[in-house]
Amino acid sequence: MVGQILFIIIAAFTLLMGLGTVVARNLFHAALFLVGVFFGIAALFILLEAEFLAMAQIIIYIGAIATLIVFAIMLSKGMMGREAGAYNKQWYFAGGAMIFFFGLLSWLLVKMPFAATNASVPDDAIQQIGSGFVGHYVVPFEVASVLLLVALVGAIMLARERN
Amino acid sequence: MNYPSVFNLTWLIPLPTALAFFAIILFANPKKRLSSNIAVGAVILAWIMSWAVAIVFFLNPELTEHPFDLSVPWLPMGTITFHMGVAVDAVTAGMLFMVGFVLTMIFIYSTGYMSFPGHLDPEKYPDAAKEGLDPRYSRFFAYISLFATGMLGLVVANNLLMLFIFWEIMGLCSYLLIGFWFDKSYPDPKQITPKQAGLKAFLTTRVGDVLFMMGLIFLFIHAGDLNFQAIFGNQEFLHELSTSTVNLPFFGAVTWAGLISMLIFWGAIGKSAQFPLHVWLPDAMEGPTPVSALIHAATMVSAGVYLIVRMSPLFSAAAHGGSGVMMFVAFIGAFTALFAATIAVAQKDIKKVLAYSTISQLGYMFAALGIGAWVAAIIHLLIHAFFKSLLFMASGSVIHGVEHGHHHVHEHGEHGHEGYFDPQDMFNMGGLLKRMPVTGWTFIIGGASLSAFPLITAGFWSKDEILAHAWADGHMAVYWTLAAGAFLTAFYTFRQIFLTFFGSPRTEAAEHAPESVRAMTWPLVALAFFALFGGFVAVPEDFPVVGGIASDFMAKLMELQGEFYGLHVAPAEFNWTPALISMTLALSGIVVAWLVYGWKPLAAGKPDPLRRWLGPIYVVLENKYYFDEFYHLVAVRPTLWLASFFYLFDRGVIDRIVNWVGAFGRWLAAALRKWIDEFIIDAAVNGAGLVTTWTGAVVRLIQTGQAQNYLLILLLSVVVLLLLIPLK
Amino acid sequence: MDLRALGESLVAMLENVGIPHGWVLLINWILGAVILLGVALLLAIFLIWFERKIAGRVQDRLGPNRVGPYGLIQPFADALKLLTKEDITPDKADRITYNLAPIIAVFHIIMLFAVIPFADKVVGANINVGILYLMAFGALGAMAMLMAGWASRNKYALLGGFRVVAQLLSYEIPVGLAMLTVVLMRGSMNLNAIAQGQGGLFGLGWYVWILPAVFIMYFVAALAEGERAPFDLLEAESEIVAGYNIEYSAMKFAWFYLAFFLNTWVLSAVAVTLFFGGWQGPFAAQIPALGVVYFFIKVFIMFFVFAWVRATFPRLRIDQMMSFCWKVLVPMGLALFLAVAIILKLGLPSAVTYALLFVVNIVILVVTLKLLGNYTRDLPKNKNKRLFAPELPRL
Amino acid sequence: MTVPLSWYLIFATALFSLGFFAVLSRRNAVAVLMGVELMLNAVNVNLVAFWRYLTPSDLSGQIFVVFVFTVAAAEAAVGLALMISIYRTRKTINVDEINDLKL
């Protein structure tokens, strides 16, 4: 009961923030709304008993990605382009398609049977995640680290002033 | 079984030098000192890890019952997954102990040795000459790092395929390093140049390696795995291998075990330069001296022995199955031991003597393996590595000194070119002990060890063990051959010592030879320690007096390991007769050498007194029994002749046929073009083009160039696909 | 006296009244949060006085001494003054963001209080990802200051905001590395477990003895994370007037001020928990209340060191500060992390491991200082090089 | 676990749709990027929810979320750098004015 109420509060908050992200004309505000979304998702993760991911979500999405976006917006005032409209020509069509898509997918998901279990999360979940990264998933893990390095170097190369 | 956690380091042992290799070739190449520092640092790391592993193993003899084995999946091949990994048993531990240390010493020595070489023109390489370092100094360290990776990897590998890969890496490095001074040439066109020597070494060992690989393939077909423990832990399989036979042309029915072990032994013959594939090793001395010490004395050539040691269970299974392969090994070993020793007697190049001595000593090890004296072979392998690398490095130091002396005279004395000066010729030396005391004394220690000077040198204990085994097991032919070899060994070693270090200098260069730098002398001292005292790890327990106070833990350890592999190596009973005979022979070799060269030192310009006494035999020995000429006649000439024949055949017959076919084709094509191409194909192509143009004109309307537009279409497609689910 | 008993008796009492379990838990949580909030706010008031007093003593002054005994009431007077001042919002400012920023600044610090173990089991939320939690909510501070800097519509404030991102994000890496090394040592991210792992007589088991270099790294980086001198570039008055909070006045400014002191206190508390045994002390295991006392004593000693440093050292230049992080602290942290990981993996007996860890720490510290010294020294090869000159590679 | 799985799924669908809407119709590239972040987050919620409800003992779901984090971080960094680079050459980052795909 408490769980359901909490879920509804958090989900409503997150969706509201998401709506704000999508509709806000001021990009800085949109970014702040985005932070709200990330926060709500972290709360949902806690509700799902994935504490590690919740904390990682806050560190990575709010601490790094959102800060990066905000920073980029602050650095480039001219990029915001206030004078023109926020949406392109196809927005009403896209909106309709999205609503239809949402309805269809929700209907399908509700209809689809999932064999949910009542099993609880193992006590050493975090240890298992850790050993998963250096054990079974070691190659994807290393590839991901190389990807980050490449992205870092690539981003510097792209954003550098050329003359 | 709980292993000490330090064993988890094993797979890391070959890694630092491999990284050093890449670091040097990719980044550090322009900076010479940095390159050598990287290489030395890496090898020291490898040394520390290998000693950690080896010493922990020595302290826990019970580990011989459960050799450490660590595998990860590597190559899935159909139903079989190939595993790669590392294994540690007593043999590996012993090898790690020796290889790690010797490699480090040689690396350090090389930092001093690779100074600007005398054969290069300093004006062509001004930077390198100013630094006083070889222009390809970095490259040298990259190569020896890669080589060290090969050797360490070979030692820790737990399967034959990995062993083979590292074996070939070493072969490549050997080629690169022998030909390191590829631009060196000599006034005498018949003298072999480094470039040719490298090629010769590579091609000669290839003969053995091809046979070795055939053996591997046969073994893999039968075992389905190349892991050592999987093969040797399976007695049934070995038994089956030694009983099932195969019919070979010329040889008739032989057992599979016999065939495979014979093929593998040929690999070892090639790598360890045994008769008849020994010809490459003496010429390999064209490489820099650290290379000779590293590859052609301590590590690579002994890899052949190591391989046979590893494969011993297979060999003994073959012997049980009635195959004569062990006898063959013993024969080849003993024959080579004597044969190479006789050649060494008549050489004048200080390194060539050592090269033949190496071949001869490897022969001892193979002879020991052939008669089943497994432990004696390993111990001699380890100890030989210490004193032989010491001898090579000391001789390198001598060469360096004489070369420097030559330059000194050249610069300060008269300026005329007095012709080609060979700094490696022992007859250009003499009296160097006073000029180079550290080099001299360490050389004498190494030489004494090589000649098996009784009781106080390591070489005595290991060699005596082999002789004792040969006597105790009743292999009289082997015993007397090896004993004769021992006499010759003592003789040529002390011939070398007396010619080089005693008497008075025979040239001005020798007179002005300076002692080498510290980076070169310190490794000599460190190795001399092992050359003297290394033998006390394998003193037979029942040896009078000494046996009671010295240790034989290494021999014990190896015996235990042999037991685990099903090899019953009982220590040879001590017997006065063979011991006294070998001691007498060694000492008399030294005395004879003194009588000939030490009593009345040779004067400058005088020929070798042996030449007078032995007459034509000396000429034959000096020319190495004309083996090179023989191979040239039998192998090289026919190949060249065949090649030119085929070339002519190719030109006269095959090319002509090809040309005719080509002309016909062109005629046919011209005819076809006229009729088919113009009326059918061109029309179809043009029609297709028209259709494409027209379609494109219509379809381009939906290309807006806006990613969001495309995405919308994508979304709609997904929605349509989703709709298909409920409609199904 | 057992502090845990208090909470348990409260739960029992409420359940006896007949409230369902779920609601009782909720009430309990809210109560705990309110208590923590009260502690935090009172603490902040005291800390302001404490630091001003220390700064005064260091600078050969008396510090606050007029209002109340030893000037103890001074912070209350200050707060009153700030409350009654005019609350100005710049005309062109982004109002919502502008007002939200100080709230988030205080909020994220108070959130951090939840996981700090005041004594064994006396923890707001004893979660097993405590260290991650600290880093996660610590990172929110940058967001608050960024918002403040942007919303003020003032170029100095915006510059301050940029500096916030640069400094706080950079120094989060050494702080994180130090925390990770401790986590490696203990094998747990639970802060209480880390404190428990540092038992032993007379504090011999404190990680500061085993990992001295890690502690020094943490301390230096924490100075920067807490925007304290010599790393207070965010509000360097000689360069950017007052940084991100230039337009704030009255109570909104007071919030930032509060966040600043509480942040320092939390950093000291974390330092104490990670390196000085947390609540450990003689008889703390038997009497949990003693743990709270030990904890506060240790934290105040730590806070004193922070204040001492702030009152003593001059400010660094911004490029020096950034290079110091990336060229000194981060490599050192990585080296330490790697060394500790390898040593722990060797599986040696614990006494040998600790000795080895200590030696390796000292060696890495000395090597770092030596390299640093070589750069600073007036060597001929350094003639044309500035210390930590920002050299970008020319690609 | 009083919350049914389908609630999480519908929530994730809604968030995904919002994000996709932003991607489809916002003109500013940074806003498009934010939409992508929303979509990725929705996927994460799904991954975690499925993990929790279907296979709580196998932590692959959580591990995949961490991989999504890495990819999202890389995507944000490179995406923003691209935008800065594009802005420098074209003086706009409005997506409908960047139609170089059309020749």
PDB file of C-alpha atoms in Angstrom, chain B residues 178-372:
ATOM      1  CA  ILE B 178      72.286 -13.050 -35.332  1.00  0.00           C
ATOM      2  CA  GLY B 179      71.868 -10.774 -38.314  1.00  0.00           C
ATOM      3  CA  PHE B 180      71.766  -7.717 -36.080  1.00  0.00           C
ATOM      4  CA  TRP B 181      74.817  -6.156 -37.721  1.00  0.00           C
ATOM      5  CA  PHE B 182      73.468  -6.985 -41.137  1.00  0.00           C
ATOM      6  CA  ASP B 183      75.553  -4.298 -42.782  1.00  0.00           C
ATOM      7  CA  LYS B 184      78.829  -5.802 -41.612  1.00  0.00           C
ATOM      8  CA  SER B 185      81.084  -7.329 -44.244  1.00  0.00           C
ATOM      9  CA  TYR B 186      84.537  -8.867 -44.244  1.00  0.00           C
ATOM     10  CA  PRO B 187      87.476  -8.535 -46.630  1.00  0.00           C
ATOM     11  CA  ASP B 188      87.564 -12.310 -46.991  1.00  0.00           C
ATOM     12  CA  PRO B 189      84.543 -13.226 -49.164  1.00  0.00           C
ATOM     13  CA  LYS B 190      84.524 -16.769 -47.807  1.00  0.00           C
ATOM     14  CA  GLN B 191      83.997 -15.617 -44.249  1.00  0.00           C
ATOM     15  CA  ILE B 192      80.321 -15.728 -43.377  1.00  0.00           C
ATOM     16  CA  THR B 193      78.633 -12.350 -42.751  1.00  0.00           C
ATOM     17  CA  PRO B 194      76.026 -11.773 -40.039  1.00  0.00           C
ATOM     18  CA  LYS B 195      73.296 -11.532 -42.656  1.00  0.00           C
ATOM     19  CA  GLN B 196      74.163 -14.921 -44.110  1.00  0.00           C
ATOM     20  CA  ALA B 197      74.649 -16.424 -40.656  1.00  0.00           C
ATOM     21  CA  GLY B 198      71.162 -15.354 -39.603  1.00  0.00           C
ATOM     22  CA  LEU B 199      69.660 -16.858 -42.711  1.00  0.00           C
ATOM     23  CA  LYS B 200      71.616 -20.043 -42.221  1.00  0.00           C
ATOM     24  CA  ALA B 201      70.490 -20.398 -38.630  1.00  0.00           C
ATOM     25  CA  PHE B 202      66.888 -19.755 -39.574  1.00  0.00           C
ATOM     26  CA  LEU B 203      66.828 -22.220 -42.460  1.00  0.00           C
ATOM     27  CA  THR B 204      68.706 -24.966 -40.625  1.00  0.00           C
ATOM     28  CA  THR B 205      66.476 -24.869 -37.574  1.00  0.00           C
ATOM     29  CA  ARG B 206      63.472 -24.837 -39.906  1.00  0.00           C
ATOM     30  CA  VAL B 207      64.328 -28.399 -40.945  1.00  0.00           C
ATOM     31  CA  GLY B 208      63.970 -29.526 -37.347  1.00  0.00           C
ATOM     32  CA  ASP B 209      60.910 -27.358 -36.709  1.00  0.00           C
ATOM     33  CA  VAL B 210      58.961 -28.787 -39.624  1.00  0.00           C
ATOM     34  CA  LEU B 211      59.516 -32.289 -38.305  1.00  0.00           C
ATOM     35  CA  PHE B 212      58.653 -31.088 -34.796  1.00  0.00           C
ATOM     36  CA  MET B 213      55.379 -29.641 -36.040  1.00  0.00           C
ATOM     37  CA  MET B 214      54.548 -32.903 -37.798  1.00  0.00           C
ATOM     38  CA  GLY B 215      55.107 -34.656 -34.480  1.00  0.00           C
ATOM     39  CA  LEU B 216      52.796 -32.152 -32.792  1.00  0.00           C
ATOM     40  CA  ILE B 217      50.084 -32.708 -35.350  1.00  0.00           C
ATOM     41  CA  PHE B 218      50.292 -36.481 -34.970  1.00  0.00           C
ATOM     42  CA  LEU B 219      50.170 -36.138 -31.204  1.00  0.00           C
ATOM     43  CA  PHE B 220      47.166 -33.853 -31.413  1.00  0.00           C
ATOM     44  CA  ILE B 221      45.346 -36.250 -33.723  1.00  0.00           C
ATOM     45  CA  HIS B 222      45.829 -39.006 -31.193  1.00  0.00           C
ATOM     46  CA  ALA B 223      45.382 -37.146 -27.927  1.00  0.00           C
ATOM     47  CA  GLY B 224      42.893 -34.466 -28.921  1.00  0.00           C
ATOM     48  CA  ASP B 225      44.719 -32.126 -26.552  1.00  0.00           C
ATOM     49  CA  LEU B 226      48.208 -30.777 -26.203  1.00  0.00           C
ATOM     50  CA  ASN B 227      48.189 -30.000 -22.493  1.00  0.00           C
ATOM     51  CA  PHE B 228      51.174 -31.659 -20.825  1.00  0.00           C
ATOM     52  CA  GLN B 229      49.306 -32.990 -17.861  1.00  0.00           C
ATOM     53  CA  ALA B 230      46.409 -34.178 -19.996  1.00  0.00           C
ATOM     54  CA  ILE B 231      48.826 -36.209 -22.103  1.00  0.00           C
ATOM     55  CA  PHE B 232      51.313 -37.430 -19.519  1.00  0.00           C
ATOM     56  CA  GLY B 233      48.835 -37.951 -16.733  1.00  0.00           C
ATOM     57  CA  ASN B 234      47.055 -40.464 -18.921  1.00  0.00           C
ATOM     58  CA  GLN B 235      49.022 -43.722 -18.658  1.00  0.00           C
ATOM     59  CA  GLU B 236      46.498 -45.645 -20.707  1.00  0.00           C
ATOM     60  CA  PHE B 237      46.841 -43.287 -23.575  1.00  0.00           C
ATOM     61  CA  LEU B 238      50.629 -43.478 -23.489  1.00  0.00           C
ATOM     62  CA  HIS B 239      50.441 -47.223 -23.371  1.00  0.00           C
ATOM     63  CA  GLU B 240      48.094 -47.300 -26.321  1.00  0.00           C
ATOM     64  CA  LEU B 241      50.357 -44.969 -28.227  1.00  0.00           C
ATOM     65  CA  SER B 242      53.346 -47.207 -27.580  1.00  0.00           C
ATOM     66  CA  THR B 243      51.585 -50.342 -28.798  1.00  0.00           C
ATOM     67  CA  SER B 244      49.678 -49.189 -31.867  1.00  0.00           C
ATOM     68  CA  THR B 245      51.863 -49.128 -34.971  1.00  0.00           C
ATOM     69  CA  VAL B 246      51.989 -47.390 -38.284  1.00  0.00           C
ATOM     70  CA  ASN B 247      53.645 -48.539 -41.511  1.00  0.00           C
ATOM     71  CA  LEU B 248      56.179 -46.135 -42.907  1.00  0.00           C
ATOM     72  CA  PRO B 249      57.928 -46.437 -46.236  1.00  0.00           C
ATOM     73  CA  PHE B 250      61.573 -47.561 -45.779  1.00  0.00           C
ATOM     74  CA  PHE B 251      61.181 -48.064 -42.005  1.00  0.00           C
ATOM     75  CA  GLY B 252      58.390 -50.608 -41.875  1.00  0.00           C
ATOM     76  CA  ALA B 253      56.121 -50.820 -38.841  1.00  0.00           C
ATOM     77  CA  VAL B 254      56.964 -48.367 -36.053  1.00  0.00           C
ATOM     78  CA  THR B 255      54.947 -47.494 -32.978  1.00  0.00           C
ATOM     79  CA  TRP B 256      53.158 -44.190 -32.911  1.00  0.00           C
ATOM     80  CA  ALA B 257      54.985 -43.206 -29.740  1.00  0.00           C
ATOM     81  CA  GLY B 258      58.274 -43.925 -31.445  1.00  0.00           C
ATOM     82  CA  LEU B 259      57.364 -41.915 -34.531  1.00  0.00           C
ATOM     83  CA  ILE B 260      56.050 -38.917 -32.627  1.00  0.00           C
ATOM     84  CA  SER B 261      58.954 -38.795 -30.219  1.00  0.00           C
ATOM     85  CA  MET B 262      61.417 -39.165 -33.087  1.00  0.00           C
ATOM     86  CA  LEU B 263      59.811 -36.256 -34.911  1.00  0.00           C
ATOM     87  CA  ILE B 264      59.793 -34.126 -31.798  1.00  0.00           C
ATOM     88  CA  PHE B 265      63.402 -35.039 -31.131  1.00  0.00           C
ATOM     89  CA  TRP B 266      64.303 -33.648 -34.547  1.00  0.00           C
ATOM     90  CA  GLY B 267      62.890 -30.334 -33.430  1.00  0.00           C
ATOM     91  CA  ALA B 268      65.228 -30.477 -30.471  1.00  0.00           C
ATOM     92  CA  ILE B 269      68.144 -31.448 -32.716  1.00  0.00           C
ATOM     93  CA  GLY B 270      67.561 -28.353 -34.800  1.00  0.00           C
ATOM     94  CA  LYS B 271      67.105 -26.004 -31.867  1.00  0.00           C
ATOM     95  CA  SER B 272      69.913 -27.440 -29.771  1.00  0.00           C
ATOM     96  CA  ALA B 273      72.291 -27.679 -32.737  1.00  0.00           C
ATOM     97  CA  GLN B 274      73.018 -31.374 -32.474  1.00  0.00           C
ATOM     98  CA  PHE B 275      74.684 -33.379 -35.194  1.00  0.00           C
ATOM     99  CA  PRO B 276      73.728 -33.242 -38.098  1.00  0.00           C
ATOM    100  CA  LEU B 277      71.947 -29.889 -37.774  1.00  0.00           C
ATOM    101  CA  HIS B 278      74.745 -28.311 -35.735  1.00  0.00           C
ATOM    102  CA  VAL B 279      76.165 -26.180 -38.526  1.00  0.00           C
ATOM    103  CA  TRP B 280      74.257 -23.028 -37.734  1.00  0.00           C
ATOM    104  CA  LEU B 281      75.394 -22.479 -34.171  1.00  0.00           C
ATOM    105  CA  PRO B 282      79.104 -21.650 -34.752  1.00  0.00           C
ATOM    106  CA  ASP B 283      78.174 -19.178 -37.461  1.00  0.00           C
ATOM    107  CA  ALA B 284      75.555 -17.668 -35.171  1.00  0.00           C
ATOM    108  CA  MET B 285      78.516 -16.180 -33.307  1.00  0.00           C
ATOM    109  CA  GLU B 286      78.359 -13.349 -35.849  1.00  0.00           C
ATOM    110  CA  GLY B 287      75.689 -11.811 -33.670  1.00  0.00           C
ATOM    111  CA  PRO B 288      76.539  -9.498 -30.762  1.00  0.00           C
ATOM    112  CA  THR B 289      78.089 -11.376 -27.852  1.00  0.00           C
ATOM    113  CA  PRO B 290      75.190 -10.893 -25.378  1.00  0.00           C
ATOM    114  CA  VAL B 291      73.099 -12.628 -28.001  1.00  0.00           C
ATOM    115  CA  SER B 292      75.522 -15.510 -28.130  1.00  0.00           C
ATOM    116  CA  ALA B 293      75.352 -15.750 -24.373  1.00  0.00           C
ATOM    117  CA  LEU B 294      71.602 -15.371 -24.277  1.00  0.00           C
ATOM    118  CA  ILE B 295      70.437 -17.434 -27.195  1.00  0.00           C
ATOM    119  CA  HIS B 296      73.249 -19.721 -28.086  1.00  0.00           C
ATOM    120  CA  ALA B 297      74.409 -20.758 -24.667  1.00  0.00           C
ATOM    121  CA  ALA B 298      72.019 -20.247 -21.821  1.00  0.00           C
ATOM    122  CA  THR B 299      68.473 -20.242 -22.999  1.00  0.00           C
ATOM    123  CA  MET B 300      67.337 -20.955 -26.530  1.00  0.00           C
ATOM    124  CA  VAL B 301      69.551 -23.896 -27.379  1.00  0.00           C
ATOM    125  CA  SER B 302      68.735 -25.453 -24.054  1.00  0.00           C
ATOM    126  CA  ALA B 303      65.057 -25.179 -24.999  1.00  0.00           C
ATOM    127  CA  GLY B 304      65.626 -28.303 -27.067  1.00  0.00           C
ATOM    128  CA  VAL B 305      66.804 -30.161 -23.977  1.00  0.00           C
ATOM    129  CA  TYR B 306      63.923 -28.703 -22.012  1.00  0.00           C
ATOM    130  CA  LEU B 307      61.511 -29.964 -24.655  1.00  0.00           C
ATOM    131  CA  ILE B 308      62.868 -33.506 -24.445  1.00  0.00           C
ATOM    132  CA  VAL B 309      62.784 -33.315 -20.649  1.00  0.00           C
ATOM    133  CA  ARG B 310      59.147 -32.279 -20.892  1.00  0.00           C
ATOM    134  CA  MET B 311      58.384 -35.062 -23.339  1.00  0.00           C
ATOM    135  CA  SER B 312      60.284 -37.681 -21.350  1.00  0.00           C
ATOM    136  CA  PRO B 313      57.177 -39.665 -20.398  1.00  0.00           C
ATOM    137  CA  LEU B 314      56.428 -40.047 -24.091  1.00  0.00           C
ATOM    138  CA  PHE B 315      59.995 -41.092 -24.821  1.00  0.00           C
ATOM    139  CA  SER B 316      60.041 -43.630 -22.050  1.00  0.00           C
ATOM    140  CA  ALA B 317      56.676 -44.941 -23.235  1.00  0.00           C
ATOM    141  CA  ALA B 318      58.194 -45.272 -26.704  1.00  0.00           C
ATOM    142  CA  ALA B 319      61.181 -47.112 -25.241  1.00  0.00           C
ATOM    143  CA  HIS B 320      58.847 -49.461 -23.391  1.00  0.00           C
ATOM    144  CA  GLY B 321      57.057 -50.108 -26.633  1.00  0.00           C
ATOM    145  CA  GLY B 322      60.290 -51.406 -28.104  1.00  0.00           C
ATOM    146  CA  SER B 323      61.214 -48.347 -30.106  1.00  0.00           C
ATOM    147  CA  GLY B 324      64.891 -47.441 -30.351  1.00  0.00           C
ATOM    148  CA  VAL B 325      64.298 -43.734 -30.032  1.00  0.00           C
ATOM    149  CA  MET B 326      66.006 -43.416 -26.639  1.00  0.00           C
ATOM    150  CA  MET B 327      69.052 -45.166 -28.019  1.00  0.00           C
ATOM    151  CA  PHE B 328      69.000 -42.760 -30.917  1.00  0.00           C
ATOM    152  CA  VAL B 329      68.890 -39.805 -28.524  1.00  0.00           C
ATOM    153  CA  ALA B 330      71.792 -41.235 -26.560  1.00  0.00           C
ATOM    154  CA  PHE B 331      73.773 -41.889 -29.711  1.00  0.00           C
ATOM    155  CA  ILE B 332      73.203 -38.436 -31.157  1.00  0.00           C
ATOM    156  CA  GLY B 333      74.040 -36.835 -27.821  1.00  0.00           C
ATOM    157  CA  ALA B 334      77.203 -38.781 -27.140  1.00  0.00           C
ATOM    158  CA  PHE B 335      78.420 -38.524 -30.717  1.00  0.00           C
ATOM    159  CA  THR B 336      77.820 -34.785 -30.803  1.00  0.00           C
ATOM    160  CA  ALA B 337      79.558 -34.359 -27.461  1.00  0.00           C
ATOM    161  CA  LEU B 338      82.774 -35.884 -28.745  1.00  0.00           C
ATOM    162  CA  PHE B 339      82.498 -34.637 -32.303  1.00  0.00           C
ATOM    163  CA  ALA B 340      82.006 -30.983 -31.374  1.00  0.00           C
ATOM    164  CA  ALA B 341      84.762 -31.196 -28.755  1.00  0.00           C
ATOM    165  CA  THR B 342      87.259 -32.295 -31.380  1.00  0.00           C
ATOM    166  CA  ILE B 343      86.376 -29.351 -33.600  1.00  0.00           C
ATOM    167  CA  ALA B 344      86.684 -26.943 -30.684  1.00  0.00           C
ATOM    168  CA  VAL B 345      90.301 -27.983 -30.226  1.00  0.00           C
ATOM    169  CA  ALA B 346      91.371 -26.451 -33.511  1.00  0.00           C
ATOM    170  CA  GLN B 347      89.452 -23.180 -33.525  1.00  0.00           C
ATOM    171  CA  LYS B 348      91.179 -19.845 -33.159  1.00  0.00           C
ATOM    172  CA  ASP B 349      88.119 -17.624 -32.735  1.00  0.00           C
ATOM    173  CA  ILE B 350      87.433 -17.210 -29.006  1.00  0.00           C
ATOM    174  CA  LYS B 351      83.659 -17.387 -29.480  1.00  0.00           C
ATOM    175  CA  LYS B 352      83.713 -20.296 -31.906  1.00  0.00           C
ATOM    176  CA  VAL B 353      85.497 -22.433 -29.335  1.00  0.00           C
ATOM    177  CA  LEU B 354      82.706 -21.654 -26.922  1.00  0.00           C
ATOM    178  CA  ALA B 355      80.102 -22.321 -29.591  1.00  0.00           C
ATOM    179  CA  TYR B 356      81.448 -25.813 -30.240  1.00  0.00           C
ATOM    180  CA  SER B 357      81.785 -26.340 -26.540  1.00  0.00           C
ATOM    181  CA  THR B 358      78.081 -25.473 -26.206  1.00  0.00           C
ATOM    182  CA  ILE B 359      77.162 -28.020 -28.862  1.00  0.00           C
ATOM    183  CA  SER B 360      79.286 -30.573 -27.060  1.00  0.00           C
ATOM    184  CA  GLN B 361      77.754 -29.837 -23.651  1.00  0.00           C
ATOM    185  CA  LEU B 362      74.238 -30.047 -25.078  1.00  0.00           C
ATOM    186  CA  GLY B 363      75.319 -33.403 -26.414  1.00  0.00           C
ATOM    187  CA  TYR B 364      76.074 -34.459 -22.838  1.00  0.00           C
ATOM    188  CA  MET B 365      72.534 -33.511 -21.828  1.00  0.00           C
ATOM    189  CA  PHE B 366      70.982 -35.446 -24.682  1.00  0.00           C
ATOM    190  CA  ALA B 367      73.186 -38.423 -23.934  1.00  0.00           C
ATOM    191  CA  ALA B 368      71.965 -38.255 -20.323  1.00  0.00           C
ATOM    192  CA  LEU B 369      68.357 -38.108 -21.488  1.00  0.00           C
ATOM    193  CA  GLY B 370      68.981 -40.996 -23.859  1.00  0.00           C
ATOM    194  CA  ILE B 371      70.220 -43.237 -21.069  1.00  0.00           C
ATOM    195  CA  GLY B 372      67.346 -42.157 -18.845  1.00  0.00           C
TER     196      GLY B 372
END
